[in-house]
GROMACS .gro file of C-alpha atoms in nm:
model
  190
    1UNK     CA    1   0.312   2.972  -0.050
    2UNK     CA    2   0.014   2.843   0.199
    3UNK     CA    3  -0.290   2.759   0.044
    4UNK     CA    4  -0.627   2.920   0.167
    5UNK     CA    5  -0.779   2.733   0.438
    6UNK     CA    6  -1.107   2.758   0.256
    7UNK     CA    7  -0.941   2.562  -0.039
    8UNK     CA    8  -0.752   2.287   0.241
    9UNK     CA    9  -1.092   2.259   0.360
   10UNK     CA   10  -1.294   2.173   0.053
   11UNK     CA   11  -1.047   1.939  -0.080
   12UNK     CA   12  -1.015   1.765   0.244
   13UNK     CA   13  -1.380   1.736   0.274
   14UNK     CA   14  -1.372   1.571  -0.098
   15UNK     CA   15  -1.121   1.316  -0.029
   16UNK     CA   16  -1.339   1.288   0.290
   17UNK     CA   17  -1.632   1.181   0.093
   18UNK     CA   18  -1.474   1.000  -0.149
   19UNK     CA   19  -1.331   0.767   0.088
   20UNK     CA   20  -1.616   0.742   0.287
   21UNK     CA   21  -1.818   0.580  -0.034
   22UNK     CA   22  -1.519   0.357  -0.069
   23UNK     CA   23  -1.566   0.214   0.223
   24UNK     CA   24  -2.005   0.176   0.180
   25UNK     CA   25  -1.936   0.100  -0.165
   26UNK     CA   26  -1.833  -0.269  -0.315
   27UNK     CA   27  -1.811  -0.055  -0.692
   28UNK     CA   28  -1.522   0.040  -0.760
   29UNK     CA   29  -1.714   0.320  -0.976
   30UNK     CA   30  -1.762   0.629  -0.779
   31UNK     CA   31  -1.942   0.951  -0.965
   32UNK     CA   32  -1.914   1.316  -0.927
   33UNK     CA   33  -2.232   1.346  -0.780
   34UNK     CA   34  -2.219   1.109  -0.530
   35UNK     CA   35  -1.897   1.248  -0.411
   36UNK     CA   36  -2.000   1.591  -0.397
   37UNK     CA   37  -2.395   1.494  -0.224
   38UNK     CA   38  -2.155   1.371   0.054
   39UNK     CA   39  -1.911   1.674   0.043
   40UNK     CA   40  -2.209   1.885   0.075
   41UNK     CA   41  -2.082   2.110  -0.200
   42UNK     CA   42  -2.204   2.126  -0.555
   43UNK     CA   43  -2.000   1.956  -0.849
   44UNK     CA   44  -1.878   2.277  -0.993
   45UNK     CA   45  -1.686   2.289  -0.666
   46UNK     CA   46  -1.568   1.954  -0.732
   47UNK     CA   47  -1.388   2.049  -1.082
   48UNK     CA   48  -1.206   2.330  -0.921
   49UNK     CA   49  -1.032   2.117  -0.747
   50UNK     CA   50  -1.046   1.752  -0.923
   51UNK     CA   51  -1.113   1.648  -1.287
   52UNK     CA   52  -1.221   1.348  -1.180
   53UNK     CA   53  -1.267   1.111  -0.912
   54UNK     CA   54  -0.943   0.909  -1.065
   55UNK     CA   55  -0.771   1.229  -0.965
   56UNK     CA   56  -0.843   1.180  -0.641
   57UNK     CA   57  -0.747   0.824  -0.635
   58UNK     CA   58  -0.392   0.936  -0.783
   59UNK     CA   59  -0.302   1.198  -0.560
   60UNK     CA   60  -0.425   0.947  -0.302
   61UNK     CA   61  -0.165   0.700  -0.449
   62UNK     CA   62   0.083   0.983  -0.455
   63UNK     CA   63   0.064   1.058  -0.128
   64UNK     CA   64   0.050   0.666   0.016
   65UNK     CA   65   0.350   0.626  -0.179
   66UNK     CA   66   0.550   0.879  -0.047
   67UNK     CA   67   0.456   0.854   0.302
   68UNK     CA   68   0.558   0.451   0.266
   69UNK     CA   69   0.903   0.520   0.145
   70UNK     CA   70   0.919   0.819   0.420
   71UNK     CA   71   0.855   0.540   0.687
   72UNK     CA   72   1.043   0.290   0.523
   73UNK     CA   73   1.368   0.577   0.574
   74UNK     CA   74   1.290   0.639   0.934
   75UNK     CA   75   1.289   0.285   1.040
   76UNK     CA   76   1.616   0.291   0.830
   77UNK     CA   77   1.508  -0.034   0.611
   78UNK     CA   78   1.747   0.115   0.344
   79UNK     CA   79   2.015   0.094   0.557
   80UNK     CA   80   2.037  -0.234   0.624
   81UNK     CA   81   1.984  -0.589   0.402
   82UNK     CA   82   1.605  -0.648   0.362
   83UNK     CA   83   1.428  -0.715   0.677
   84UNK     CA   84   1.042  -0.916   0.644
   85UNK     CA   85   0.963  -0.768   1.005
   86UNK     CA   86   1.056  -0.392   0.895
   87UNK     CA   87   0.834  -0.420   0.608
   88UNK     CA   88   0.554  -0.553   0.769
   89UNK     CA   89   0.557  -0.316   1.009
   90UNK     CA   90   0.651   0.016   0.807
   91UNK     CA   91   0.313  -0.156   0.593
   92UNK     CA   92   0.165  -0.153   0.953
   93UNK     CA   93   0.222   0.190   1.070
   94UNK     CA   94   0.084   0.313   0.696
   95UNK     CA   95  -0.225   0.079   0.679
   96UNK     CA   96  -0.347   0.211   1.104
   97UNK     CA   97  -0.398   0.575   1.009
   98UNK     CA   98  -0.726   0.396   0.796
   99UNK     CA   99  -0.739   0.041   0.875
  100UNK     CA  100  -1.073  -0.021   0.777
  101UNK     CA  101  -0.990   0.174   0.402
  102UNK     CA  102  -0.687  -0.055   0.358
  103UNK     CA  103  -0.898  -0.362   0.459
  104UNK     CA  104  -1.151  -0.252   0.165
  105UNK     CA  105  -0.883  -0.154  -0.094
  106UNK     CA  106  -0.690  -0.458  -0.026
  107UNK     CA  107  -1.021  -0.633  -0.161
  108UNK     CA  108  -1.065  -0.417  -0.477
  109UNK     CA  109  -0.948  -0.509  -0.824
  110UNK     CA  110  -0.906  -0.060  -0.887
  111UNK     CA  111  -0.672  -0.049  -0.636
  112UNK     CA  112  -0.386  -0.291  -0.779
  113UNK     CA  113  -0.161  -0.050  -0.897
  114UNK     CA  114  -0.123   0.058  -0.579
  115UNK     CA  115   0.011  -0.250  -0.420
  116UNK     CA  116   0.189  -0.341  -0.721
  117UNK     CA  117   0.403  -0.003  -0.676
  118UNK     CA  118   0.456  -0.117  -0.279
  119UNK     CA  119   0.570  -0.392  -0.439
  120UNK     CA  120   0.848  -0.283  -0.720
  121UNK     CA  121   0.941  -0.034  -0.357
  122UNK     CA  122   1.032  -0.359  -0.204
  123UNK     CA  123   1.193  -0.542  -0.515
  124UNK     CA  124   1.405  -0.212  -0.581
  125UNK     CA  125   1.511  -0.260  -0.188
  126UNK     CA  126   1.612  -0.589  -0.230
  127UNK     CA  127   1.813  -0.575  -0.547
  128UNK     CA  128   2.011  -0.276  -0.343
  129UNK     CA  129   2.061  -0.505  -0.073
  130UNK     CA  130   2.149  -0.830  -0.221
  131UNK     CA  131   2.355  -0.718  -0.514
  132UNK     CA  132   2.640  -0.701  -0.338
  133UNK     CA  133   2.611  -0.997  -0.127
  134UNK     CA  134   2.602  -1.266  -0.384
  135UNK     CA  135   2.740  -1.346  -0.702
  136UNK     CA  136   2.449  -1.385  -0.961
  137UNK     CA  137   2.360  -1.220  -1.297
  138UNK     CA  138   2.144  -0.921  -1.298
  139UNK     CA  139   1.859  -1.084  -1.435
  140UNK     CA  140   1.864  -1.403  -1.193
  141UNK     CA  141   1.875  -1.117  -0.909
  142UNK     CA  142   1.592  -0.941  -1.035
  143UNK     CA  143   1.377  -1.271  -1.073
  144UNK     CA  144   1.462  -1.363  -0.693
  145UNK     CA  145   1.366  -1.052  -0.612
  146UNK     CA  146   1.051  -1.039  -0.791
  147UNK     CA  147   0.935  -1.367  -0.668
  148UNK     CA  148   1.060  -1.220  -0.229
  149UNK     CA  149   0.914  -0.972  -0.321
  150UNK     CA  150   0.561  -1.062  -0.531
  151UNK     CA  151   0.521  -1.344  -0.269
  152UNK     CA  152   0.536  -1.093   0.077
  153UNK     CA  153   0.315  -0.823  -0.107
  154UNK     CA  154   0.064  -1.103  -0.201
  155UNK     CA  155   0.045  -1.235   0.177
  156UNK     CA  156   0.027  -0.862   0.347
  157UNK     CA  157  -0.275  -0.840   0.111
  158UNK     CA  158  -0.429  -1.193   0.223
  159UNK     CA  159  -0.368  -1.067   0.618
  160UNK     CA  160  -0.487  -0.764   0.544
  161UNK     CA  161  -0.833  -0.908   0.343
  162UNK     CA  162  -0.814  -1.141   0.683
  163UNK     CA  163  -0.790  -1.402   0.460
  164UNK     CA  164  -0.578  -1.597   0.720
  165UNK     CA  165  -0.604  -1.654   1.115
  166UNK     CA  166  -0.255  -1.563   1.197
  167UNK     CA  167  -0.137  -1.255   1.397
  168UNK     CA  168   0.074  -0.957   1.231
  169UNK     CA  169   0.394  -1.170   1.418
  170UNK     CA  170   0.303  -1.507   1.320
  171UNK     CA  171   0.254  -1.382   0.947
  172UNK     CA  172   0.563  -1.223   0.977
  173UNK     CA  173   0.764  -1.515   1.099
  174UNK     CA  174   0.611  -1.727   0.817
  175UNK     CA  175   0.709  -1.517   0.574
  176UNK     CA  176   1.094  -1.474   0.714
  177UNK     CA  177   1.117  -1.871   0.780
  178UNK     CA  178   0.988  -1.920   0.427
  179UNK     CA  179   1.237  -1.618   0.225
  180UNK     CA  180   1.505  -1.803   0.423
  181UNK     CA  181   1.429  -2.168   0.378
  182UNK     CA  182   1.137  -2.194   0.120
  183UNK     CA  183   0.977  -2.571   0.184
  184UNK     CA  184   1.263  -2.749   0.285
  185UNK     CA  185   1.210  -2.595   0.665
  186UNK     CA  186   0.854  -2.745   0.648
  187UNK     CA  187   1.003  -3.106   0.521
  188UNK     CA  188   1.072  -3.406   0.743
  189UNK     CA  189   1.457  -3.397   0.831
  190UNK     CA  190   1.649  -3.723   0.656
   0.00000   0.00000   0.00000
Protein backbone atom coordinates (compact mmCIF):
# COMPACT_ATOMS: atom_id res chain seq x y z
CA UNK A 1 0.00 0.00 0.00
CA UNK A 2 1.53 3.67 -0.95
CA UNK A 3 2.01 5.88 1.73
CA UNK A 4 0.47 9.50 1.63
CA UNK A 5 2.67 11.90 0.01
CA UNK A 6 2.02 14.25 2.88
CA UNK A 7 3.58 11.55 5.25
CA UNK A 8 6.79 10.81 2.40
CA UNK A 9 7.10 14.39 2.63
CA UNK A 10 7.41 15.08 6.33
CA UNK A 11 9.62 12.24 6.98
CA UNK A 12 11.84 13.14 4.17
CA UNK A 13 12.03 16.63 5.31
CA UNK A 14 13.11 15.11 8.93
CA UNK A 15 15.83 13.00 7.75
CA UNK A 16 16.50 16.21 5.70
CA UNK A 17 17.15 18.16 8.77
CA UNK A 18 18.63 15.74 10.67
CA UNK A 19 21.35 15.27 8.32
CA UNK A 20 21.78 18.65 7.61
CA UNK A 21 22.81 19.27 11.56
CA UNK A 22 25.09 16.32 11.09
CA UNK A 23 26.92 17.84 8.82
CA UNK A 24 27.06 21.72 10.92
CA UNK A 25 27.32 19.77 13.93
CA UNK A 26 30.78 18.17 15.48
CA UNK A 27 28.10 16.59 18.51
CA UNK A 28 27.18 13.68 17.90
CA UNK A 29 24.01 14.69 20.17
CA UNK A 30 21.23 15.95 18.08
CA UNK A 31 17.71 16.98 19.96
CA UNK A 32 14.17 16.94 18.94
CA UNK A 33 13.97 20.45 18.74
CA UNK A 34 16.69 21.22 16.78
CA UNK A 35 15.62 18.72 14.27
CA UNK A 36 12.22 19.79 14.00
CA UNK A 37 13.27 24.08 14.06
CA UNK A 38 15.01 22.89 10.81
CA UNK A 39 12.09 20.66 9.52
CA UNK A 40 9.94 23.58 10.02
CA UNK A 41 7.36 21.41 11.71
CA UNK A 42 6.61 21.20 15.39
CA UNK A 43 7.93 18.16 17.57
CA UNK A 44 4.59 16.56 17.93
CA UNK A 45 5.04 16.02 14.20
CA UNK A 46 8.30 14.61 14.87
CA UNK A 47 6.90 11.64 17.24
CA UNK A 48 4.44 10.62 14.65
CA UNK A 49 6.87 9.62 12.74
CA UNK A 50 10.21 9.01 14.96
CA UNK A 51 10.67 8.24 18.70
CA UNK A 52 13.74 9.58 18.59
CA UNK A 53 16.47 10.96 16.68
CA UNK A 54 18.36 7.34 17.17
CA UNK A 55 15.41 6.19 15.12
CA UNK A 56 16.36 8.08 12.50
CA UNK A 57 19.92 7.14 12.63
CA UNK A 58 18.74 3.32 12.48
CA UNK A 59 16.51 3.38 9.70
CA UNK A 60 19.34 5.44 8.19
CA UNK A 61 21.66 2.43 8.93
CA UNK A 62 18.94 0.17 7.62
CA UNK A 63 18.69 1.60 4.59
CA UNK A 64 22.78 2.19 3.93
CA UNK A 65 22.99 -1.33 4.64
CA UNK A 66 20.77 -2.63 2.30
CA UNK A 67 21.50 -0.45 -0.50
CA UNK A 68 25.47 -1.61 0.06
CA UNK A 69 24.74 -5.25 -0.24
CA UNK A 70 22.21 -4.30 -3.27
CA UNK A 71 25.34 -2.75 -5.04
CA UNK A 72 27.64 -5.17 -3.87
CA UNK A 73 25.01 -7.92 -6.00
CA UNK A 74 24.90 -5.82 -9.09
CA UNK A 75 28.56 -5.49 -9.51
CA UNK A 76 28.31 -9.30 -8.83
CA UNK A 77 31.15 -9.21 -5.92
CA UNK A 78 29.37 -12.39 -4.62
CA UNK A 79 30.00 -14.07 -7.54
CA UNK A 80 33.35 -14.09 -7.73
CA UNK A 81 36.51 -14.51 -4.95
CA UNK A 82 36.88 -11.17 -3.06
CA UNK A 83 37.95 -8.35 -5.18
CA UNK A 84 39.73 -4.94 -3.11
CA UNK A 85 38.78 -2.82 -6.34
CA UNK A 86 34.94 -4.02 -6.26
CA UNK A 87 34.70 -3.06 -2.76
CA UNK A 88 36.15 0.12 -2.98
CA UNK A 89 34.16 1.05 -5.54
CA UNK A 90 30.62 -0.52 -4.57
CA UNK A 91 31.87 1.77 -1.07
CA UNK A 92 32.31 4.50 -3.81
CA UNK A 93 29.13 4.48 -5.62
CA UNK A 94 27.30 4.38 -1.87
CA UNK A 95 29.46 7.12 -0.19
CA UNK A 96 28.75 9.88 -3.82
CA UNK A 97 24.99 10.07 -3.31
CA UNK A 98 26.32 12.27 0.14
CA UNK A 99 29.93 12.61 0.02
CA UNK A 100 30.27 15.32 2.27
CA UNK A 101 27.81 13.18 5.08
CA UNK A 102 30.12 10.15 4.68
CA UNK A 103 33.22 12.42 5.03
CA UNK A 104 31.60 13.68 8.50
CA UNK A 105 30.34 10.24 9.70
CA UNK A 106 33.53 8.65 8.83
CA UNK A 107 34.92 11.16 11.57
CA UNK A 108 32.29 10.42 14.29
CA UNK A 109 32.72 8.00 17.17
CA UNK A 110 28.21 7.47 16.90
CA UNK A 111 28.57 6.26 13.70
CA UNK A 112 30.87 3.02 14.31
CA UNK A 113 28.39 0.54 14.16
CA UNK A 114 27.82 1.42 10.96
CA UNK A 115 31.16 0.71 9.47
CA UNK A 116 31.67 -2.09 11.69
CA UNK A 117 28.49 -3.83 9.95
CA UNK A 118 30.22 -2.85 6.30
CA UNK A 119 32.74 -4.56 7.75
CA UNK A 120 31.36 -8.17 9.11
CA UNK A 121 29.48 -7.61 5.06
CA UNK A 122 32.96 -7.95 3.82
CA UNK A 123 34.36 -10.65 6.33
CA UNK A 124 31.08 -12.79 5.63
CA UNK A 125 32.19 -12.29 1.71
CA UNK A 126 35.42 -13.46 2.22
CA UNK A 127 34.87 -16.52 4.33
CA UNK A 128 32.30 -17.52 1.27
CA UNK A 129 34.99 -17.00 -1.03
CA UNK A 130 38.02 -18.44 0.49
CA UNK A 131 36.55 -21.43 2.22
CA UNK A 132 36.76 -23.41 -0.49
CA UNK A 133 39.98 -22.40 -1.85
CA UNK A 134 42.26 -23.34 0.94
CA UNK A 135 42.62 -25.84 3.46
CA UNK A 136 42.50 -24.14 6.97
CA UNK A 137 40.33 -24.55 10.13
CA UNK A 138 37.29 -22.49 10.48
CA UNK A 139 38.59 -20.40 13.07
CA UNK A 140 42.11 -19.60 11.32
CA UNK A 141 39.71 -18.57 8.25
CA UNK A 142 37.67 -16.39 10.19
CA UNK A 143 40.79 -14.61 11.86
CA UNK A 144 42.30 -13.98 8.20
CA UNK A 145 39.31 -12.72 7.35
CA UNK A 146 38.79 -10.49 10.15
CA UNK A 147 42.18 -9.01 9.97
CA UNK A 148 41.43 -8.48 5.27
CA UNK A 149 38.78 -7.42 6.28
CA UNK A 150 39.22 -4.97 9.66
CA UNK A 151 42.39 -3.67 7.85
CA UNK A 152 40.43 -2.45 4.25
CA UNK A 153 37.40 -1.04 6.34
CA UNK A 154 39.93 0.87 8.58
CA UNK A 155 41.80 2.44 5.40
CA UNK A 156 38.36 3.34 3.34
CA UNK A 157 37.66 5.24 6.61
CA UNK A 158 41.26 7.01 6.70
CA UNK A 159 40.63 7.98 2.67
CA UNK A 160 37.48 8.85 3.33
CA UNK A 161 38.47 11.27 6.68
CA UNK A 162 41.29 12.33 3.87
CA UNK A 163 43.54 11.21 6.22
CA UNK A 164 45.94 10.20 3.34
CA UNK A 165 47.09 11.91 -0.08
CA UNK A 166 46.44 9.01 -2.28
CA UNK A 167 43.76 8.74 -5.03
CA UNK A 168 40.64 6.23 -4.77
CA UNK A 169 43.16 3.92 -7.35
CA UNK A 170 46.30 4.32 -5.60
CA UNK A 171 44.49 3.39 -2.19
CA UNK A 172 43.08 0.68 -3.88
CA UNK A 173 46.22 -0.78 -5.30
CA UNK A 174 47.84 -0.48 -1.83
CA UNK A 175 45.43 -2.26 -0.29
CA UNK A 176 45.37 -5.28 -3.09
CA UNK A 177 49.40 -5.32 -3.16
CA UNK A 178 49.30 -5.48 0.62
CA UNK A 179 46.12 -8.49 1.06
CA UNK A 180 48.35 -10.25 -1.47
CA UNK A 181 51.85 -9.80 -0.21
CA UNK A 182 51.61 -8.08 3.28
CA UNK A 183 55.36 -6.43 3.88
CA UNK A 184 57.39 -8.73 2.16
CA UNK A 185 56.41 -6.77 -1.35
CA UNK A 186 57.74 -3.58 0.37
CA UNK A 187 61.17 -5.51 1.53
CA UNK A 188 64.50 -5.37 -0.30
CA UNK A 189 64.69 -8.60 -2.56
CA UNK A 190 67.72 -11.10 -1.19
Amino acid sequence: MAQDRRITKTKTAIREAFFSIIKDNKSSKITVTEIANRANIDRKTFYLHYDSPEAIKDEFYKSLINDFLLILEKNDFFDRSFDVLALFQSLNILAQRDIELYRHIAKMPSYASFWEEIKDISKSVVIESMSGAINVSKDELNMYAEFYSAGLISAYIKWLRNEVSLTETEVVNVLSTASYYGFQKLLPQK
